[in-house]
Short mmCIF file of C-alpha atoms in Angstrom, two decimals:
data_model
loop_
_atom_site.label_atom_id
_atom_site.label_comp_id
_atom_site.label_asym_id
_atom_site.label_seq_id
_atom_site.Cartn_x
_atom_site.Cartn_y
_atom_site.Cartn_z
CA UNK A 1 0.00 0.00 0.00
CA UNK A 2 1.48 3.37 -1.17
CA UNK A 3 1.94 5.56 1.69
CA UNK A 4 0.43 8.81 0.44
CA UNK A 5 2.34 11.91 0.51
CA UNK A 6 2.37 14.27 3.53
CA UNK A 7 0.39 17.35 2.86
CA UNK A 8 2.43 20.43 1.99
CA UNK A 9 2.86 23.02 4.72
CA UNK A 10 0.27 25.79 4.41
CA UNK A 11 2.76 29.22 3.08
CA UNK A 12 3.04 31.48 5.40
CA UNK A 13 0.34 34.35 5.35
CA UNK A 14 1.35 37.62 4.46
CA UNK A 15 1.42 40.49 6.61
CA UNK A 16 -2.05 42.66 6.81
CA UNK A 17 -0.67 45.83 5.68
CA UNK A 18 1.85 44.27 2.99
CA UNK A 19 1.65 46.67 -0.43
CA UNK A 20 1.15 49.80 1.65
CA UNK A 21 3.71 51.88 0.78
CA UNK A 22 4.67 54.58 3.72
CA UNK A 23 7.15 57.60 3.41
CA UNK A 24 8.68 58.86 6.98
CA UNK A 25 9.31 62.58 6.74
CA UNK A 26 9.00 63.13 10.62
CA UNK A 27 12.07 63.54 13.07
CA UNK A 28 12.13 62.44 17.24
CA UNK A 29 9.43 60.36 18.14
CA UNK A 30 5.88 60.47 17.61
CA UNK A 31 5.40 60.37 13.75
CA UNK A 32 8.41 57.81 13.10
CA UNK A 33 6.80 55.59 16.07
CA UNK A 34 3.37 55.49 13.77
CA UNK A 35 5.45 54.68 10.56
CA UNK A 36 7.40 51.71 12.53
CA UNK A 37 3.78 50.38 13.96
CA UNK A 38 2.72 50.38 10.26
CA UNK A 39 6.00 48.89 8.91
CA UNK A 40 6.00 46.23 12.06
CA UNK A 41 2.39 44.71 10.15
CA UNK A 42 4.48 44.69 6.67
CA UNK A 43 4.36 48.03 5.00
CA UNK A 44 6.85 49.70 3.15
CA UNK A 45 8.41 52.18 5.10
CA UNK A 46 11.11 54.09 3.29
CA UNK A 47 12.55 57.07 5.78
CA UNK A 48 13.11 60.00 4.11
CA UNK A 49 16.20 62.21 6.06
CA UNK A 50 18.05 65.71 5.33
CA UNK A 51 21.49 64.77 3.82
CA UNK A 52 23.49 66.37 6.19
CA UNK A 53 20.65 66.63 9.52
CA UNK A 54 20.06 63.17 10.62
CA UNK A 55 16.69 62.28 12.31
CA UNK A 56 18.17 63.09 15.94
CA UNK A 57 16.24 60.30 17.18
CA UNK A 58 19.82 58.53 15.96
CA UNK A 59 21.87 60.13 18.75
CA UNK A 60 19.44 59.60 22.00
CA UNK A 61 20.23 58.06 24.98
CA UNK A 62 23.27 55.40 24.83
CA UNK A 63 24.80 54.08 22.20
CA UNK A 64 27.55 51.85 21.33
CA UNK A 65 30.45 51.81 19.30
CA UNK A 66 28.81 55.01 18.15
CA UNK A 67 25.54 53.54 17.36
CA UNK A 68 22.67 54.99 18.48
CA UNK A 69 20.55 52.00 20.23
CA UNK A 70 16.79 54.60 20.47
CA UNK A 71 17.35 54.49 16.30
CA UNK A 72 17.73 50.96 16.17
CA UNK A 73 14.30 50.24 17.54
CA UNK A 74 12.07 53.08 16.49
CA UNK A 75 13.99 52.70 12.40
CA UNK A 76 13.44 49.02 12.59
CA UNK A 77 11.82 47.81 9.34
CA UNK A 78 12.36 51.03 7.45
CA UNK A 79 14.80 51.63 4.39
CA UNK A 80 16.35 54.70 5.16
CA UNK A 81 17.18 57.04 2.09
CA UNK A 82 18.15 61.13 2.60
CA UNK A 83 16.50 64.14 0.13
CA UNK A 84 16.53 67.74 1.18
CA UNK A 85 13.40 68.45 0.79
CA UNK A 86 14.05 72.34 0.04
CA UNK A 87 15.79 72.11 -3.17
CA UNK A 88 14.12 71.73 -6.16
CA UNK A 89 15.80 68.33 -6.88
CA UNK A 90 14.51 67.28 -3.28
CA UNK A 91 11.22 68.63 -3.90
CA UNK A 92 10.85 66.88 -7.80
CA UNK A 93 11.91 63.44 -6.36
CA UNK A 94 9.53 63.83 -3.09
CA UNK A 95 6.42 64.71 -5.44
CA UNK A 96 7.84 60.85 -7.71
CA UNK A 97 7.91 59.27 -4.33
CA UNK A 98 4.68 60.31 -3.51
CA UNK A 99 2.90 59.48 -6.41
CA UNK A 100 4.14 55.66 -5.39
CA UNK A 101 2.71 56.20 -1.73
CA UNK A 102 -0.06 55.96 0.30
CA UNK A 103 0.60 57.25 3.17
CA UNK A 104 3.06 60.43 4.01
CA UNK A 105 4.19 61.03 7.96
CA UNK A 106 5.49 64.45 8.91
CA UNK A 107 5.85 66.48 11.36
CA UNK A 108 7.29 69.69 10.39
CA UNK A 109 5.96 72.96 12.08
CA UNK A 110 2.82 74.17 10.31
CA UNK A 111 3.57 76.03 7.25
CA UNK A 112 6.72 74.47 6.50
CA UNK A 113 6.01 72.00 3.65
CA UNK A 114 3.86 74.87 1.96
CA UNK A 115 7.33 77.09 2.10
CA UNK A 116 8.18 74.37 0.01
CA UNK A 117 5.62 74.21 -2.52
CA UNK A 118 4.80 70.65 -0.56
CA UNK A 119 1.27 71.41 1.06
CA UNK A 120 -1.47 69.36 0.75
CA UNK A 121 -2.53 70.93 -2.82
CA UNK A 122 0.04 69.94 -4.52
CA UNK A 123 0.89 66.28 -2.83
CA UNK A 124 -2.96 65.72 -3.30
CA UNK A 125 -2.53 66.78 -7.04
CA UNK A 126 0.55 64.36 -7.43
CA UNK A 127 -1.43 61.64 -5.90
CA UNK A 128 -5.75 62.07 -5.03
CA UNK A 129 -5.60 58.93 -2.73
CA UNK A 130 -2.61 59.70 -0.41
CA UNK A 131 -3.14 59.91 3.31
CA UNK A 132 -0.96 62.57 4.64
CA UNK A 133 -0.48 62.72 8.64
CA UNK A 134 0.48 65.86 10.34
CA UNK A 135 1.95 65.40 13.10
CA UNK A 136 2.36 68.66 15.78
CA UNK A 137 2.33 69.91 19.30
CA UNK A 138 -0.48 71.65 19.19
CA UNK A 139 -2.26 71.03 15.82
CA UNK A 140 -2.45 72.92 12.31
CA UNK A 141 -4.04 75.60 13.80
CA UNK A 142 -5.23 78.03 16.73
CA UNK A 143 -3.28 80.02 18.20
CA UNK A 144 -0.27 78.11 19.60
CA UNK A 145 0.10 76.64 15.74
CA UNK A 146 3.43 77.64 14.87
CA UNK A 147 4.85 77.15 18.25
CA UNK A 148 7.66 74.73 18.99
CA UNK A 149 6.19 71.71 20.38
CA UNK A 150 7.43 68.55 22.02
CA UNK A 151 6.41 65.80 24.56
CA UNK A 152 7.11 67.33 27.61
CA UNK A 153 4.82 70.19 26.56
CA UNK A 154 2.33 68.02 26.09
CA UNK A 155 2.44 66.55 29.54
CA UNK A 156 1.91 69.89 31.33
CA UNK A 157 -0.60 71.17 29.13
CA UNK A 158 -2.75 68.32 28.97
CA UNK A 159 -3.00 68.11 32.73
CA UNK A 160 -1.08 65.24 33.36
CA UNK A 161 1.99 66.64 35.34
CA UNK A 162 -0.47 68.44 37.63
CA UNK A 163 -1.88 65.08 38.53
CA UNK A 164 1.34 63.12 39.08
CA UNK A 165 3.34 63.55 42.15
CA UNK A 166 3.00 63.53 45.83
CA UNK A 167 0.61 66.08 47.31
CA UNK A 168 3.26 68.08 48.77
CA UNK A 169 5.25 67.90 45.98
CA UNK A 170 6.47 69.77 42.79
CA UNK A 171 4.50 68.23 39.26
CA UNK A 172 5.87 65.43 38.12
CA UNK A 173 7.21 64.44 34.16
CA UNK A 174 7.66 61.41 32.95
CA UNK A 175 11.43 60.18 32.30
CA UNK A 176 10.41 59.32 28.49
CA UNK A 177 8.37 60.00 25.63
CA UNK A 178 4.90 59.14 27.19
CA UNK A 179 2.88 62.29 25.41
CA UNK A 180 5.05 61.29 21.97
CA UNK A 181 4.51 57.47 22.65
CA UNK A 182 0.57 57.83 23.07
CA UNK A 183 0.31 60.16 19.61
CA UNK A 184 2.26 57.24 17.62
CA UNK A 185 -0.12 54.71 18.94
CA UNK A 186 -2.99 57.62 18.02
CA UNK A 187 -1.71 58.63 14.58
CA UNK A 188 -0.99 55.02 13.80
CA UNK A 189 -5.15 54.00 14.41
CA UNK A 190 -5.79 57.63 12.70
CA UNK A 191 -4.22 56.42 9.31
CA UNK A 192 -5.49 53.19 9.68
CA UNK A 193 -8.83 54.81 9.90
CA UNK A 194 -8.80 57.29 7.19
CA UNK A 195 -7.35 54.57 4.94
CA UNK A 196 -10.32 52.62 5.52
CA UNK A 197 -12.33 56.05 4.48
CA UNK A 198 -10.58 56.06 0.86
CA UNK A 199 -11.60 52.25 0.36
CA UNK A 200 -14.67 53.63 0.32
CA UNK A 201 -15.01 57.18 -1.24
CA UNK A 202 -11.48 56.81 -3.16
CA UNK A 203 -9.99 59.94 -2.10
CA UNK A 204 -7.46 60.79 0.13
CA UNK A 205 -7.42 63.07 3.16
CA UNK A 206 -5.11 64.87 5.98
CA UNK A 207 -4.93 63.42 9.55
CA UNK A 208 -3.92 66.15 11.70
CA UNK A 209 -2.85 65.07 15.39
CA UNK A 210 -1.73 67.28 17.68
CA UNK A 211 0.82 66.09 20.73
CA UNK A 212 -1.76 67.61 23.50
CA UNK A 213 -4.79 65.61 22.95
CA UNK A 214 -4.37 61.52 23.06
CA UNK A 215 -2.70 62.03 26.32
CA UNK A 216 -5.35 64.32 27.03
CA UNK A 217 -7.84 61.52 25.65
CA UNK A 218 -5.80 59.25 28.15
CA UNK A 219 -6.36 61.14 31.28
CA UNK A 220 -10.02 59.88 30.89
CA UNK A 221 -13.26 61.77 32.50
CA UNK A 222 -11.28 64.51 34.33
CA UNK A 223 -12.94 67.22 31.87
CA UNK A 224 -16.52 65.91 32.56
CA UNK A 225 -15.76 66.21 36.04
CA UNK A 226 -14.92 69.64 36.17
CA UNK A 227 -17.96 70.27 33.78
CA UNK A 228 -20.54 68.87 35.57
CA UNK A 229 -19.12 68.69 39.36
CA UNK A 230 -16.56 71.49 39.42
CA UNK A 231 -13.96 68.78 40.57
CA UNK A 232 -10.25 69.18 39.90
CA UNK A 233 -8.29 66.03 40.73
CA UNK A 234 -5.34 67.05 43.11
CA UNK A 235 -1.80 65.03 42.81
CA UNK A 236 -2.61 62.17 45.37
CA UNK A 237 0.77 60.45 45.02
CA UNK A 238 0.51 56.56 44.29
CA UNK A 239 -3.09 56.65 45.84
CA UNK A 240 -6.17 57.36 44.12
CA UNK A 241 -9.41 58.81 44.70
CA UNK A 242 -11.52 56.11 43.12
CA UNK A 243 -10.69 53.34 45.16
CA UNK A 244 -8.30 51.96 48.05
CA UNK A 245 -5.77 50.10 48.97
CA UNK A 246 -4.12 51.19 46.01
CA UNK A 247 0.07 51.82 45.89
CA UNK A 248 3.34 50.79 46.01
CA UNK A 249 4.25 48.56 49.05
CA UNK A 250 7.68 47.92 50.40
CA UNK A 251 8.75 44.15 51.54
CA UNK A 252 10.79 42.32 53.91
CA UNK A 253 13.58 41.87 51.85
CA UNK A 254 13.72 45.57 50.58
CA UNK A 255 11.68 45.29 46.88
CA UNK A 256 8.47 46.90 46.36
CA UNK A 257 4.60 45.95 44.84
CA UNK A 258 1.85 47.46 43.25
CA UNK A 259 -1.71 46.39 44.87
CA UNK A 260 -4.91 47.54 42.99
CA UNK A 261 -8.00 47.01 44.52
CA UNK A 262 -10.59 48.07 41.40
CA UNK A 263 -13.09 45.65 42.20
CA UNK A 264 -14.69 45.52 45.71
CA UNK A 265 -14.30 41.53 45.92
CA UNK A 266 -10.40 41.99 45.15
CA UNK A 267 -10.58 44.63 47.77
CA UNK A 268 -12.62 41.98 50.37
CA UNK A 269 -9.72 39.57 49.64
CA UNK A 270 -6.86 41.92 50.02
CA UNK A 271 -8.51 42.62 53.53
CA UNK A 272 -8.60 38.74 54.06
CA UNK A 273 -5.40 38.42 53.43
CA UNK A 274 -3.97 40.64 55.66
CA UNK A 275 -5.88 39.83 58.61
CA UNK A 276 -8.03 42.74 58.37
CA UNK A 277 -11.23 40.88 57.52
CA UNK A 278 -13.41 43.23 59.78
CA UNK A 279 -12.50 46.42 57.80
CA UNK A 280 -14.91 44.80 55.20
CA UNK A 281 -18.01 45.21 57.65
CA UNK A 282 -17.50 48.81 57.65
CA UNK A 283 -20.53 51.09 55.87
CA UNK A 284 -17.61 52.83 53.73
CA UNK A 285 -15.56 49.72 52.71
CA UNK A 286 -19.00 49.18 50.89
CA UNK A 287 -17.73 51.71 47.73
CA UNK A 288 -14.45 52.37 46.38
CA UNK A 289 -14.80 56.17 47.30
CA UNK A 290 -15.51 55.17 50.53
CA UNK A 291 -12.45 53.28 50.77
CA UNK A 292 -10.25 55.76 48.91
CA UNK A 293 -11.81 58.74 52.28
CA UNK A 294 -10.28 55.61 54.50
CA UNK A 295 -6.65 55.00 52.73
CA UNK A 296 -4.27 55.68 55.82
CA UNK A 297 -6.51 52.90 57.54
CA UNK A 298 -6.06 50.12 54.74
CA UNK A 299 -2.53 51.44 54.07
CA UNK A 300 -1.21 50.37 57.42
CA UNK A 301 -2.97 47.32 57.51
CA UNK A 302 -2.08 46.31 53.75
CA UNK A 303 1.34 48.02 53.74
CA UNK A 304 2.28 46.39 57.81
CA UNK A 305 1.44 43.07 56.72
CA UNK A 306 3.24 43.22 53.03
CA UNK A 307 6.90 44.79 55.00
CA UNK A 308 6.87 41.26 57.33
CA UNK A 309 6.87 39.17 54.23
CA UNK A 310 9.32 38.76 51.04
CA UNK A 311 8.25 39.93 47.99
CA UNK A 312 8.52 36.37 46.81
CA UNK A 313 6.12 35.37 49.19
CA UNK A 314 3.96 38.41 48.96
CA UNK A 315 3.43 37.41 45.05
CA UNK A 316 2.52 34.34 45.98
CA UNK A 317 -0.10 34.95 48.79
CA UNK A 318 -1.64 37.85 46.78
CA UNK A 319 -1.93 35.04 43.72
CA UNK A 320 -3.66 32.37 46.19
CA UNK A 321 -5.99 34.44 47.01
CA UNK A 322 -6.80 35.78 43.49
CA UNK A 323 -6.20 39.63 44.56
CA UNK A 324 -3.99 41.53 42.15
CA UNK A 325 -0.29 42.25 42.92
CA UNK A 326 2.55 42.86 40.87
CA UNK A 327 6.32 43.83 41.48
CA UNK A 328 8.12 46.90 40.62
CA UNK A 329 10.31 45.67 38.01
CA UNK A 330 13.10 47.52 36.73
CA UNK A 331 14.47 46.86 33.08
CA UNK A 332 16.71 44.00 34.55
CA UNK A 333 13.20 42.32 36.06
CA UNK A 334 11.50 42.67 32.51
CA UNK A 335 14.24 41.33 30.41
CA UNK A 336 13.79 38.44 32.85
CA UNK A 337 10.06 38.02 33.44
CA UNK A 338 8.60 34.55 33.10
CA UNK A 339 5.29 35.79 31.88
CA UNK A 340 6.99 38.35 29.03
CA UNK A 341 8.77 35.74 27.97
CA UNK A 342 5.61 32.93 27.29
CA UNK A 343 4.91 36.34 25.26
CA UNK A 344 7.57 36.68 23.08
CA UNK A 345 7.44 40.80 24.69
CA UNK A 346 11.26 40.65 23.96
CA UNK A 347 12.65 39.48 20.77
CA UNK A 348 16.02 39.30 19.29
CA UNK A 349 16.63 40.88 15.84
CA UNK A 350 20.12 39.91 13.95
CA UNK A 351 22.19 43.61 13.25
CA UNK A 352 24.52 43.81 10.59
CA UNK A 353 26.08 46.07 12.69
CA UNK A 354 25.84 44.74 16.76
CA UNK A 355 25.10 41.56 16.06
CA UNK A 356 21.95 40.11 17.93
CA UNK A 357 19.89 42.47 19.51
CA UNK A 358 17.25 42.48 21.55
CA UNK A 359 13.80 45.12 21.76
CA UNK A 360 10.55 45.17 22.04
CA UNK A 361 8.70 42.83 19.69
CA UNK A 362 5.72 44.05 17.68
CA UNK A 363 2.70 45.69 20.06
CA UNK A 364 0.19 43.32 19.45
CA UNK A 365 -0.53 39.43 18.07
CA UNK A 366 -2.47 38.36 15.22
CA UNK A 367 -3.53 34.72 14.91
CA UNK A 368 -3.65 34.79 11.19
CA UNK A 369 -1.16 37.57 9.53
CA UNK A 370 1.25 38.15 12.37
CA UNK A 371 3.43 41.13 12.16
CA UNK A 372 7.03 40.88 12.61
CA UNK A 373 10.44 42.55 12.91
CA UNK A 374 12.38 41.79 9.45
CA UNK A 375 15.42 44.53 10.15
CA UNK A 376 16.57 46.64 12.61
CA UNK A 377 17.07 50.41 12.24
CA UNK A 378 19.57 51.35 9.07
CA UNK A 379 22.27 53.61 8.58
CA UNK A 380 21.57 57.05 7.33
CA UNK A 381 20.97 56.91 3.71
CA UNK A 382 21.79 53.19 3.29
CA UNK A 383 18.87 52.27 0.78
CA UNK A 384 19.11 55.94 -0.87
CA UNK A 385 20.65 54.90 -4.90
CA UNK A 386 17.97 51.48 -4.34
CA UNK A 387 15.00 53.04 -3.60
CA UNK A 388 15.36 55.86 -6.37
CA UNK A 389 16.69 53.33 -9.25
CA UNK A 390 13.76 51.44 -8.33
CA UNK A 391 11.50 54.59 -9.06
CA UNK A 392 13.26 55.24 -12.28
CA UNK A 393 15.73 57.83 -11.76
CA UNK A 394 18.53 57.05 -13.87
CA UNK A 395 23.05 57.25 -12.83
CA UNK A 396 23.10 60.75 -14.40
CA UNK A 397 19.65 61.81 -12.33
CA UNK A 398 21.06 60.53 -8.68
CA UNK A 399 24.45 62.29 -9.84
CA UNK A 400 22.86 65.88 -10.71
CA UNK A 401 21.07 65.10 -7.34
CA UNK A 402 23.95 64.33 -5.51
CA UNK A 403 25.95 67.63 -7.01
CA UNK A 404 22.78 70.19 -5.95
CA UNK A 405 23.15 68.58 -2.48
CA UNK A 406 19.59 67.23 -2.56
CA UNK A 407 21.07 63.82 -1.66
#
């Protein structure tokens, strides 16, 4: 009996956003985070940079043997190519690339690309489908348009600094890009969604996203609060006014946690836990504003009983009794997290030019067109002469290019 033949392994599936075709004009954080979402679910990115002004995203934070590590991440799956977009060779080649695109990610100061004869009119003109995604700090227009604008702006604008911090103490800022971070994720979603608008009408359109409202978006109600109640949230440290025990918690053996109490039976079995079970029959334990008007009374009892015990054990008490607990990790913790790694959170991407490297793996999973990091950020201008032989431009065209500095 012929044994029949084993059944040929199913190819893999394509990336969902393989054949869009993305050009990177931004700088620092926000728009290049969008185009690297995008290009982490297979699009094209190609990274457009000034010849002789790197995006300055390449020399952030540490590096090594003069590589900038930030760039390696947020330029992963891009092909990096430089054009000054103020000469008229840089300008000619932009409006060819464009016509090629669908999407275009910038995020010059308002008015800049129309000093350039690069506004929406004529991009539009070159190409009446193309998405183009402004990115700013506080939008295309109003009065603060044409102001510089970056992340930390954002944060005390927005309200966020005045909310984070102990009572007594100054505002706090974050110690990285949160404000740029949540306007990557935002513009990301925004071209996503206006793409899906020119499936069905055809044309394309500008997203304009401004640095001060996702984190505003992120803050949550606080605006309906003051609109309807008057209320203005004051900096309450790690505690919060909806709900108690809530904080960070120091152990026996020196480490700290991170309780949450959300849900008033996680709260019941906090109490429980720590031997407080008779907290639970108060008349204000019954609400999570209640408990919140009562947090130096959980505190000690939550926060006495966590300091006799290892975080080790702590972890695995709070987990017995199904009540939410986590450690404060530091990078060290995360690299070596047993849960992160069942993820795949970390992954390790082969560098021409460090060798294996490890970063953050895409931001989400897909059961049936996975995304997936391919390269690494570039050097500047590596794919430059590729990328514009493959849109026609011939030796003597990249050479007159080259000698008006537009390359």
């Amino acid at each position: 009996m012929t044994t029949p033949p084993e059944p040929a392994a199913a190819a893999p599936a394509a990336p969902p956003l393989t054949g869009l075709r993305v050009l990177d004009l931004a700088t620092l954080f926000a728009g290049p985070l969008a185009a690297t979402l995008l290009g982490d679910f297979g699009a094209e990115v190609v990274k457009v940079e000034h010849p002789r002004r790197p995006d300055p995203s390449r020399g952030h934070g540490p590096s090594k043997d003069g590589i900038g590590l930030w760039w390696k991440v947020l330029g992963r799956n891009k092909r990096t190519i430089t054009l000054d977009l103020s000469t008229p060779g840089g300008r000619t080649t932009l409006l060819r690339l464009v016509r090629t695109a669908d999407v275009v990610i910038e995020n010059f100061r308002p008015g800049t690309l129309e000093k350039w004869d690069l506004g929406w009119p004529e991009l539009s003109a070159a190409n009446p489908g193309l998405i183009l995604a402004r990115v700013t700090g506080f939008g295309q227009f109003g009065p603060y348009a044409r102001r510089p604008g970056f992340g930390t702006l954002a944060e005390a604008m927005s309200g966020f600094a005045a909310l984070t911090g102990e009572p007594d103490a100054p505002p706090t800022l974050p110690p990285f890009g949160l404000a740029d971070s949540i306007a990557g994720l935002t513009t990301a979603y925004a071209v996503m969604t206006a793409l899906t608008g020119r499936d069905r009408t055809g044309e394309g359109q500008v997203v304009d996203t401004a640095l001060i409202e996702p984190i505003l978006s992120a803050l949550g109600p606080h605006p309906t609060w003051y609109d309807q109640l008057g209320h203005v949230q004051p900096r309450t440290g790690n505690r919060s006014q909806n709900n108690a025990p809530r904080g960070t918690y120091l152990t026996a053996d020196g480490t700290w946690v991170a309780v949450s109490t959300s849900a008033q039976s996680i709260a019941e079995r906090v109490m429980v836990l720590v031997g407080r079970p008779d907290l639970i029959d108060a008349p204000w334990f019954a609400t999570g504003e209640g408990r919140a008007r009562h947090a130096d009374v959980l505190d000690e009892a939550v926060g006495g009983w966590i300091a006799r015990h290892t975080r080790a054990d702590v972890v695995a008490a709070f987990e017995k009794a199904e009540a939410a607990v986590a450690p404060v990790q530091d990078v060290r913790d995360v690299m070596a997290d047993p849960q992160y790694q069942a993820l795949g959170t970390i992954t390790t991407v082969d560098d021409p030019e460090l060798g294996p490297l490890r970063m953050q793996n895409v931001l989400f999973r897909l059961s049936g067109t996975p995304g997936a990091i391919r390269w690494a950020g570039r050097p500047h201008g590596a794919d430059t002469e590729e990328v514009l032989t493959e849109l026609g431009l011939t030796p003597a065209e990249l050479a007159e290019l080259r000698a008006e500095g537009a390359l």
